[in-house]
Amino acid sequence: MNGSDNIIINTTAKILNDLCDPQTINNSNDEKWKSTLWSALEENGLTRAWVPEEFNGVGADVADGFEILRIAGQFAIPVPIAETLLAGWLLSETGLNVPDGMLSIAPVNQHDTVMLDENDTLTGTAHQIPFGRDVAQVVVLAEKSGQTFLALVNREDCILQQYDSHASEPRDTIEFNRVSPVQCAETKVTRDHLLRMGAAIRCSEMGGALQHILNIAVQYSKEREAFGRPISKFQAVQHNLAQLAGEAAAAVSAASSAADTINSGDGFNDAGFLEIASAKIRAGEAAGKGAAIGHQVHGAIGYTTEHILHRYTQRLWSWRDDFGGESVWAVALGEFVAANGADQLWPTIAAR
Amino acid sequence: MTVNIRFDPIRLPKICQDLRHEVRDFLHEEEAAGTFDRRENAMGGIFNKEFSRKVGAKGWIGMSWPKKYGGHERTFLERYVVTEEMRVANAPVRGHFTADRQSGPIILKLADEDIKADILPRIAAGECTFCIGMSEPSNGSDLFAARVKATKTDGGWLINGSKIWTSYAHLADYMIALFRTSPCTKENRRHGLTNFLVDLKNFNDIKINPVVNLRGQHEFNEVVFEDTFIPDQYVLGEIDGAWKQATSELAYERSGPERFLETSYVLFELAQVLGKQPDSRAAEGLGRLVAGLHTLRRMSVSVNGMLQAGEEPTIQGSLVKDLGTIWEQELPAKARDLATFVPPGNSNRASFDALLNYGIQVAPKLTIQGGTTEVLRGIIARGLGLR
Ligand SMILES: Cc1cc2nc3c(=O)[nH]c(=O)nc-3n(C[C@H](O)[C@H](O)[C@H](O)COP(=O)(O)OP(=O)(O)OC[C@H]3O[C@@H](n4cnc5c(N)ncnc54)[C@H](O)[C@@H]3O)c2cc1C
């Protein structure tokens, strides 16, 4: 968690500073930056942060992985590092080898189910798969007569329908029609674990993105003049920015608390549920409010493709939906605390 | 310049969680003995000297102060746990809380040795109640416009003018007050104010008049000084230089659990009245409230942990207070909506309604007392480098 003397985190910041500058990417007419960026991330092991060394990974702390993602959020990262990290984590937890290259995962919501049949082929449909069309392989959690399996499949073997996120990034529908996996094994990982990890991942990214929106909004308010003075001198603008700071702080705090909980091995018990659900709800709320204030402070310029603000706000609108939006987690959290009884509400919170 | 607002994910160490159970046991015993009732006390009646003495005897006042002054040299995080458990139980802490949180630390830092030795042990024993004399009829948010005048005389000062909104002055032993000792200067409008310790029980010529709040309760007061004599010894800190004091104390004062738990009884009653199987609409609302509370608490623990580590998370403290007071203010309105479809005949409804209605009436003050939302956001804006 302490960035300053951590090699992985310093490396992430350096690579992203050099190769993922949002303004440069925004100005570019082609996608050449993408392979350069991805190669740098891959060569430095950042895409395999959650893969143990014996599986040819980096074996970093879970917390370090989340910190990579918070920094990635600060750059509105346009490549599937989060998805590849999560896929690597799923495969490693299951004891399977982790291939190189961009990876995605399925399913990513509580509705879709993929079945593994008696011939060990996969059948089912998974919606909203992030970067589906960009990856060569997808890690799939599948059910077979009450047991859970993890499979690695070639994306080419699947039927793909293209859909886009707010940020015009793939959120594709993938249909598995008796697809034979490249690798497959029974796993102790459940769909609930996958969704919790995915939610916590998006929280870290949202926290980072909100931090950056705060920075550019504060900066812009000092440069932009109206009525003969910098807009930062208007109290209404100051109060908007103060609220934006509060939303960014809440998102980062909730995200880092959830990450810390997963790091200490409590991610998948009741404490982990409170932490991760709360983080996805609160960071999702912060995404909505924070994006709105970011735009308000920037005026019309922020509502253009030339300006980088949209790279952040569009990803916030998309990330808050991924792995279950605020309402999904809030209903589950509300049902959880209600079922435990009113007397347990405070003790549950105070135990964290 | 980049803004870097850090909140480390600090966890309470085991010693704190053990202490928490001690505090809970104590509170249950006191309730059983009839000292207070957590439902009744949610709606006022929070001043109880006997209770304060018992808390003092437990060693839970002045927890972080030096032993030599009656303190216990424990950590901010231990004090944090005591504060939050007392707060959620609506324990009657008014007799000692102001002194424990604010006045004691100021005396520790600024008072002369005799006063420290006399007053701090009594605060720690739960025997000494403090109030805060900052606001005046003509100036609230703008502290530096304070007018109540302190005029130098032989061996001390003569005070003239009125403080207002002084919570619990009518029950307090002492006030820490901000008085004008010199006019402000052209260069510095904050110049000219001095902190004084006022012995409300022993100084003459002080009148305390009740001001009744919209619930009909007598909590705050007008305090009138008419040639009140205060000996020199009672000056706290630098004359004319009050503005230089208070930086880290402010983070401490702003970020505590009392800044978001004041209406927490409404949340607990809501969970009770919704029952174990709320419909999705109510469950969603409850879930969002819990997510908000959990996040605030994690932020608040973080600030207190950073203070313990000797840092000065001033902007973080202000952010916690801003988000916290808004959360506790919105809570009753949200609970009202969420419980709309609970039928009047539900066995928990009457109890919920009583506390909800109290919460709705208390809500407006939460973003005014101790500095308004607008003032707080101004402070945050300064921290962001905008002013
Ligand atoms: C329940 C309660 C208990 C209290 N207890 C105490 C106590 O024990 N001791 C004590 O000294 N005081 C106490 N106060 C007073 C409290 O500190 C003041 O009410 C508060 O500081 C605001 O001052 P004011 O009421 O004079 O409002 P004003 O300062 O007159 O403000 C009125 C409105 O104008 C806004 N405003 C003012 N200045 C600005 C600005 N620069 N920019 C934008 N908006 C501005 C305010 O935010 C507010 O909305 C208490 C208040 C309450 C409600």
Coordinates of N, CA and C in Angstrom, one line a residue, chain A residues 1-2 70 211 214-215 218-219 221-222 232-233 235 237-243 245-247 249-254 256-258 260-261 274-275 277-279 281-282 285 289 326-335 337-343 345-347 349-352, chain B residues 1-12 17 20 24 84-85 88 260-261 267-269 271-272 274-288 290-295 297-299 301 315 319 322-323 330 373-378 380-381 384-387:
Chain A
M1 N 0.8 -1.2 0.0 CA 0.0 0.0 0.0 C 0.9 1.3 0.0
N2 N 2.1 1.2 0.6 CA 2.9 2.4 0.6 C 3.7 2.5 -0.7
R70 N -5.5 1.3 -9.0 CA -5.8 2.7 -8.7 C -5.0 3.6 -9.5
Q211 N -9.7 10.7 -8.3 CA -8.5 11.5 -7.9 C -8.0 12.4 -9.0
L214 N -10.4 15.2 -9.9 CA -10.2 16.3 -8.9 C -9.0 17.1 -9.3
N215 N -7.9 16.5 -9.6 CA -6.7 17.2 -10.0 C -6.8 18.1 -11.2
V218 N -9.3 21.0 -10.4 CA -8.7 22.1 -9.5 C -7.7 22.9 -10.4
Q219 N -6.9 22.2 -11.2 CA -6.0 22.9 -12.1 C -6.7 23.8 -13.1
S221 N -9.6 25.1 -12.9 CA -10.3 26.2 -12.2 C -9.4 27.4 -11.9
K222 N -8.1 27.1 -11.8 CA -7.1 28.2 -11.5 C -6.7 28.9 -12.8
S232 N -11.7 29.7 -10.0 CA -11.4 29.1 -8.7 C -11.7 30.1 -7.5
K233 N -11.9 31.4 -7.9 CA -12.2 32.4 -6.9 C -13.7 32.5 -6.6
Q235 N -17.0 31.3 -5.0 CA -17.3 30.4 -3.9 C -18.1 29.2 -4.4
V237 N -17.9 27.6 -7.2 CA -16.9 26.7 -7.8 C -16.1 26.0 -6.7
Q238 N -15.7 26.8 -5.7 CA -14.9 26.2 -4.6 C -15.7 25.1 -3.9
H239 N -16.9 25.4 -3.7 CA -17.7 24.4 -3.0 C -18.0 23.1 -3.8
N240 N -18.1 23.3 -5.1 CA -18.2 22.2 -6.0 C -17.0 21.3 -5.9
L241 N -15.8 22.0 -5.9 CA -14.6 21.2 -5.9 C -14.4 20.6 -4.5
A242 N -14.8 21.2 -3.4 CA -14.7 20.6 -2.1 C -15.5 19.4 -2.1
Q243 N -16.7 19.4 -2.7 CA -17.5 18.2 -2.7 C -16.9 17.1 -3.6
A245 N -13.8 16.7 -3.9 CA -12.7 16.1 -3.1 C -13.3 15.1 -2.1
G246 N -14.5 15.4 -1.5 CA -15.1 14.5 -0.6 C -15.5 13.2 -1.3
E247 N -16.0 13.3 -2.5 CA -16.4 12.0 -3.2 C -15.2 11.2 -3.6
A249 N -12.3 11.2 -2.1 CA -11.8 10.6 -0.8 C -12.6 9.4 -0.4
A250 N -13.9 9.5 -0.5 CA -14.8 8.4 0.0 C -14.5 7.2 -0.9
A251 N -14.4 7.4 -2.2 CA -14.2 6.3 -3.1 C -12.9 5.6 -2.9
V252 N -11.8 6.5 -2.7 CA -10.5 5.9 -2.5 C -10.4 5.2 -1.2
S253 N -11.0 5.7 -0.1 CA -11.0 5.1 1.2 C -11.7 3.8 1.2
A254 N -12.9 3.8 0.6 CA -13.7 2.6 0.6 C -13.0 1.5 -0.2
S256 N -9.7 1.2 -0.9 CA -8.5 0.7 -0.2 C -8.8 -0.1 1.0
S257 N -9.9 0.2 1.6 CA -10.3 -0.6 2.8 C -10.8 -2.0 2.3
A258 N -11.5 -2.1 1.2 CA -11.9 -3.4 0.6 C -10.7 -4.2 0.2
D260 N -7.6 -3.9 1.2 CA -6.9 -4.3 2.4 C -7.6 -5.6 3.0
T261 N -8.9 -5.6 3.0 CA -9.6 -6.8 3.5 C -9.3 -8.0 2.7
L274 N -19.3 -7.1 3.6 CA -19.6 -5.7 4.1 C -18.7 -4.7 3.4
E275 N -17.4 -5.1 3.4 CA -16.4 -4.2 2.9 C -16.5 -4.0 1.4
A277 N -19.1 -4.8 -0.7 CA -20.4 -4.3 -1.1 C -20.4 -2.8 -0.8
S278 N -20.0 -2.4 0.4 CA -20.0 -1.0 0.7 C -19.1 -0.2 -0.3
A279 N -18.0 -0.7 -0.6 CA -17.1 0.0 -1.5 C -17.7 0.2 -2.9
I281 N -20.9 0.2 -3.7 CA -22.0 1.2 -3.6 C -21.4 2.6 -3.5
R282 N -20.5 2.8 -2.5 CA -20.1 4.2 -2.2 C -19.2 4.7 -3.4
E285 N -21.6 5.6 -6.2 CA -22.2 6.8 -6.0 C -21.3 8.0 -6.2
K289 N -21.6 11.3 -8.8 CA -21.6 12.7 -8.3 C -20.3 13.4 -8.8
E326 N -24.5 -0.2 -8.1 CA -24.8 0.2 -6.7 C -26.1 -0.5 -6.2
S327 N -27.1 -0.5 -7.0 CA -28.4 -1.0 -6.6 C -28.3 -2.5 -6.3
V328 N -27.6 -3.2 -7.2 CA -27.5 -4.7 -7.0 C -26.8 -5.0 -5.6
W329 N -25.7 -4.3 -5.4 CA -25.0 -4.5 -4.1 C -25.7 -4.0 -2.9
A330 N -26.5 -2.9 -3.1 CA -27.2 -2.3 -2.0 C -28.3 -3.2 -1.5
V331 N -29.1 -3.8 -2.5 CA -30.1 -4.8 -2.1 C -29.5 -5.9 -1.3
A332 N -28.4 -6.4 -1.8 CA -27.8 -7.6 -1.2 C -27.3 -7.2 0.2
L333 N -26.7 -6.0 0.3 CA -26.2 -5.6 1.6 C -27.3 -5.3 2.6
G334 N -28.4 -4.7 2.1 CA -29.5 -4.4 3.0 C -30.2 -5.7 3.5
E335 N -30.3 -6.7 2.6 CA -30.8 -8.0 3.0 C -30.0 -8.7 4.0
V337 N -27.8 -7.2 6.2 CA -27.9 -6.7 7.6 C -29.2 -6.9 8.2
A338 N -30.3 -6.9 7.4 CA -31.6 -7.1 7.9 C -31.7 -8.5 8.5
A339 N -31.2 -9.5 7.7 CA -31.3 -10.9 8.2 C -30.5 -11.1 9.5
N340 N -29.4 -10.4 9.6 CA -28.6 -10.5 10.9 C -29.3 -9.9 12.1
G341 N -30.3 -9.1 11.8 CA -31.0 -8.4 13.0 C -30.4 -7.1 13.3
A342 N -31.3 -6.2 13.7 CA -30.9 -4.8 14.0 C -29.8 -4.7 15.1
D343 N -29.9 -5.7 16.1 CA -28.9 -5.6 17.2 C -27.5 -5.9 16.7
L345 N -26.3 -4.8 13.8 CA -25.8 -3.9 12.8 C -24.6 -3.1 13.2
W346 N -24.7 -2.5 14.4 CA -23.5 -1.7 14.9 C -22.3 -2.6 15.1
P347 N -22.4 -3.8 15.8 CA -21.3 -4.6 16.0 C -20.6 -5.1 14.7
I349 N -20.5 -3.3 11.9 CA -19.7 -2.2 11.3 C -18.5 -1.9 12.2
A350 N -18.7 -2.0 13.5 CA -17.6 -1.6 14.4 C -16.4 -2.7 14.4
A351 N -16.7 -3.8 13.9 CA -15.7 -4.9 13.9 C -14.7 -4.6 12.8
R352 N -15.0 -3.7 11.9 CA -14.0 -3.3 10.8 C -13.2 -2.2 11.2
Chain B
M1 N 0.8 21.5 -9.4 CA 0.6 20.9 -8.1 C -0.5 19.8 -8.2
T2 N -0.2 18.7 -7.6 CA -1.3 17.7 -7.6 C -1.8 17.6 -6.2
V3 N -3.1 17.4 -6.1 CA -3.7 17.2 -4.8 C -3.6 15.8 -4.4
N4 N -3.0 15.5 -3.2 CA -2.9 14.1 -2.8 C -3.5 13.9 -1.4
I5 N -4.8 13.5 -1.4 CA -5.5 13.3 -0.2 C -5.4 11.9 0.2
R6 N -4.6 11.6 1.2 CA -4.4 10.2 1.5 C -5.2 9.7 2.7
F7 N -5.9 8.6 2.6 CA -6.5 8.0 3.7 C -6.0 6.5 3.8
D8 N -5.1 6.3 4.7 CA -4.5 4.9 4.8 C -5.6 4.0 5.5
P9 N -5.6 2.7 5.0 CA -6.6 1.8 5.5 C -6.2 1.2 6.9
I10 N -6.3 2.1 7.9 CA -5.8 1.7 9.2 C -6.9 0.9 10.0
R11 N -6.4 -0.2 10.6 CA -7.3 -1.1 11.4 C -7.1 -0.8 12.9
L12 N -8.2 -0.9 13.6 CA -8.0 -0.8 15.1 C -7.3 -2.0 15.6
Q17 N -10.2 -3.4 20.3 CA -11.4 -4.3 20.2 C -11.7 -4.9 21.6
R20 N -13.3 -2.2 23.5 CA -14.7 -2.0 23.1 C -15.6 -2.9 23.9
R24 N -18.7 -1.8 26.3 CA -20.1 -2.3 26.1 C -20.6 -2.9 27.4
E84 N -17.0 6.1 20.2 CA -18.0 5.6 19.3 C -19.0 4.7 20.1
E85 N -18.5 3.9 21.0 CA -19.4 3.0 21.8 C -20.4 3.9 22.6
V88 N -23.1 5.6 20.1 CA -24.1 4.7 19.6 C -25.1 4.3 20.7
F260 N -20.6 11.8 12.7 CA -21.6 11.2 11.8 C -22.5 10.2 12.5
L261 N -22.4 10.1 13.9 CA -23.2 9.1 14.6 C -24.3 9.8 15.4
L267 N -31.0 4.9 12.3 CA -30.6 3.7 11.5 C -30.9 2.4 12.2
F268 N -30.6 2.3 13.5 CA -30.8 1.1 14.2 C -32.3 0.8 14.4
E269 N -33.1 1.9 14.6 CA -34.6 1.7 14.7 C -35.2 1.3 13.3
A271 N -33.6 -0.5 11.0 CA -33.4 -1.9 10.7 C -34.4 -2.7 11.5
Q272 N -34.7 -2.3 12.7 CA -35.7 -3.0 13.6 C -37.0 -3.0 12.9
L274 N -37.9 -2.4 9.8 CA -38.0 -3.1 8.5 C -38.1 -4.6 8.7
G275 N -37.6 -5.1 9.8 CA -37.6 -6.5 10.0 C -36.5 -7.3 9.3
K276 N -36.6 -8.6 9.4 CA -35.5 -9.4 8.8 C -35.6 -9.7 7.3
Q277 N -36.8 -9.4 6.7 CA -36.9 -9.6 5.3 C -37.6 -8.4 4.6
P278 N -36.9 -7.3 4.5 CA -37.4 -6.1 3.9 C -37.6 -6.4 2.4
D279 N -38.5 -5.6 1.7 CA -38.7 -5.7 0.3 C -37.4 -5.1 -0.4
S280 N -37.3 -5.3 -1.7 CA -36.0 -4.8 -2.3 C -35.8 -3.3 -2.2
R281 N -36.9 -2.6 -2.2 CA -36.8 -1.1 -2.2 C -36.2 -0.7 -0.8
A282 N -36.8 -1.3 0.3 CA -36.2 -0.9 1.6 C -34.8 -1.5 1.8
A283 N -34.6 -2.7 1.3 CA -33.3 -3.3 1.4 C -32.2 -2.4 0.7
E284 N -32.6 -2.0 -0.5 CA -31.6 -1.1 -1.2 C -31.3 0.1 -0.4
G285 N -32.3 0.8 0.1 CA -32.1 2.0 0.9 C -31.2 1.7 2.1
L286 N -31.5 0.6 2.8 CA -30.8 0.3 4.0 C -29.3 0.0 3.6
G287 N -29.1 -0.8 2.5 CA -27.8 -1.1 2.1 C -27.0 0.2 1.8
R288 N -27.6 1.1 1.1 CA -26.9 2.4 0.8 C -26.5 3.1 2.1
V290 N -25.9 1.8 5.0 CA -24.9 1.1 5.7 C -23.5 1.3 5.0
A291 N -23.6 1.3 3.6 CA -22.3 1.6 2.9 C -21.8 2.9 3.2
G292 N -22.6 3.9 3.3 CA -22.2 5.3 3.7 C -21.6 5.3 5.0
L293 N -22.2 4.7 6.0 CA -21.7 4.7 7.4 C -20.4 4.0 7.5
H294 N -20.3 2.8 6.9 CA -19.1 2.0 6.9 C -17.9 2.9 6.3
T295 N -18.2 3.5 5.2 CA -17.1 4.3 4.5 C -16.7 5.5 5.4
R297 N -16.9 5.7 8.6 CA -16.2 5.2 9.8 C -14.7 4.8 9.4
R298 N -14.6 4.2 8.3 CA -13.2 3.8 7.8 C -12.4 5.1 7.6
M299 N -13.0 6.1 7.1 CA -12.2 7.4 6.9 C -11.9 8.0 8.2
V301 N -11.6 6.5 11.2 CA -10.5 5.7 11.8 C -9.2 6.0 11.2
I315 N -7.0 18.5 6.2 CA -8.0 18.5 5.1 C -8.8 17.3 5.2
L319 N -12.9 16.9 5.6 CA -13.7 16.1 4.6 C -14.6 15.1 5.4
D322 N -17.5 17.1 6.8 CA -18.5 17.6 5.8 C -19.3 16.4 5.4
L323 N -18.7 15.3 4.9 CA -19.4 14.1 4.5 C -20.3 13.5 5.7
E330 N -29.0 13.6 6.5 CA -30.0 13.0 5.5 C -30.6 11.7 6.0
T373 N -21.6 23.9 7.1 CA -21.1 23.2 5.8 C -20.4 24.2 4.9
E374 N -20.9 25.4 4.8 CA -20.3 26.4 3.9 C -18.9 26.8 4.4
V375 N -18.8 27.0 5.7 CA -17.5 27.3 6.2 C -16.5 26.2 6.0
L376 N -17.0 25.0 6.3 CA -16.1 23.8 6.2 C -15.6 23.6 4.7
R377 N -16.5 23.9 3.8 CA -16.1 23.7 2.4 C -15.1 24.8 2.0
G378 N -15.2 25.9 2.6 CA -14.2 27.0 2.4 C -12.9 26.5 2.9
I380 N -11.9 23.4 3.1 CA -11.4 22.3 2.2 C -10.9 23.0 0.9
A381 N -11.6 24.0 0.4 CA -11.1 24.7 -0.8 C -9.7 25.3 -0.5
L384 N -7.3 22.7 -0.9 CA -7.1 22.4 -2.3 C -6.3 23.4 -3.1
G385 N -5.9 24.5 -2.4 CA -5.1 25.5 -3.0 C -5.9 26.5 -3.8
L386 N -7.2 26.6 -3.5 CA -8.1 27.5 -4.3 C -8.2 28.9 -3.7
R387 N -7.8 29.1 -2.4 CA -7.9 30.4 -1.7 C -6.6 30.9 -1.2

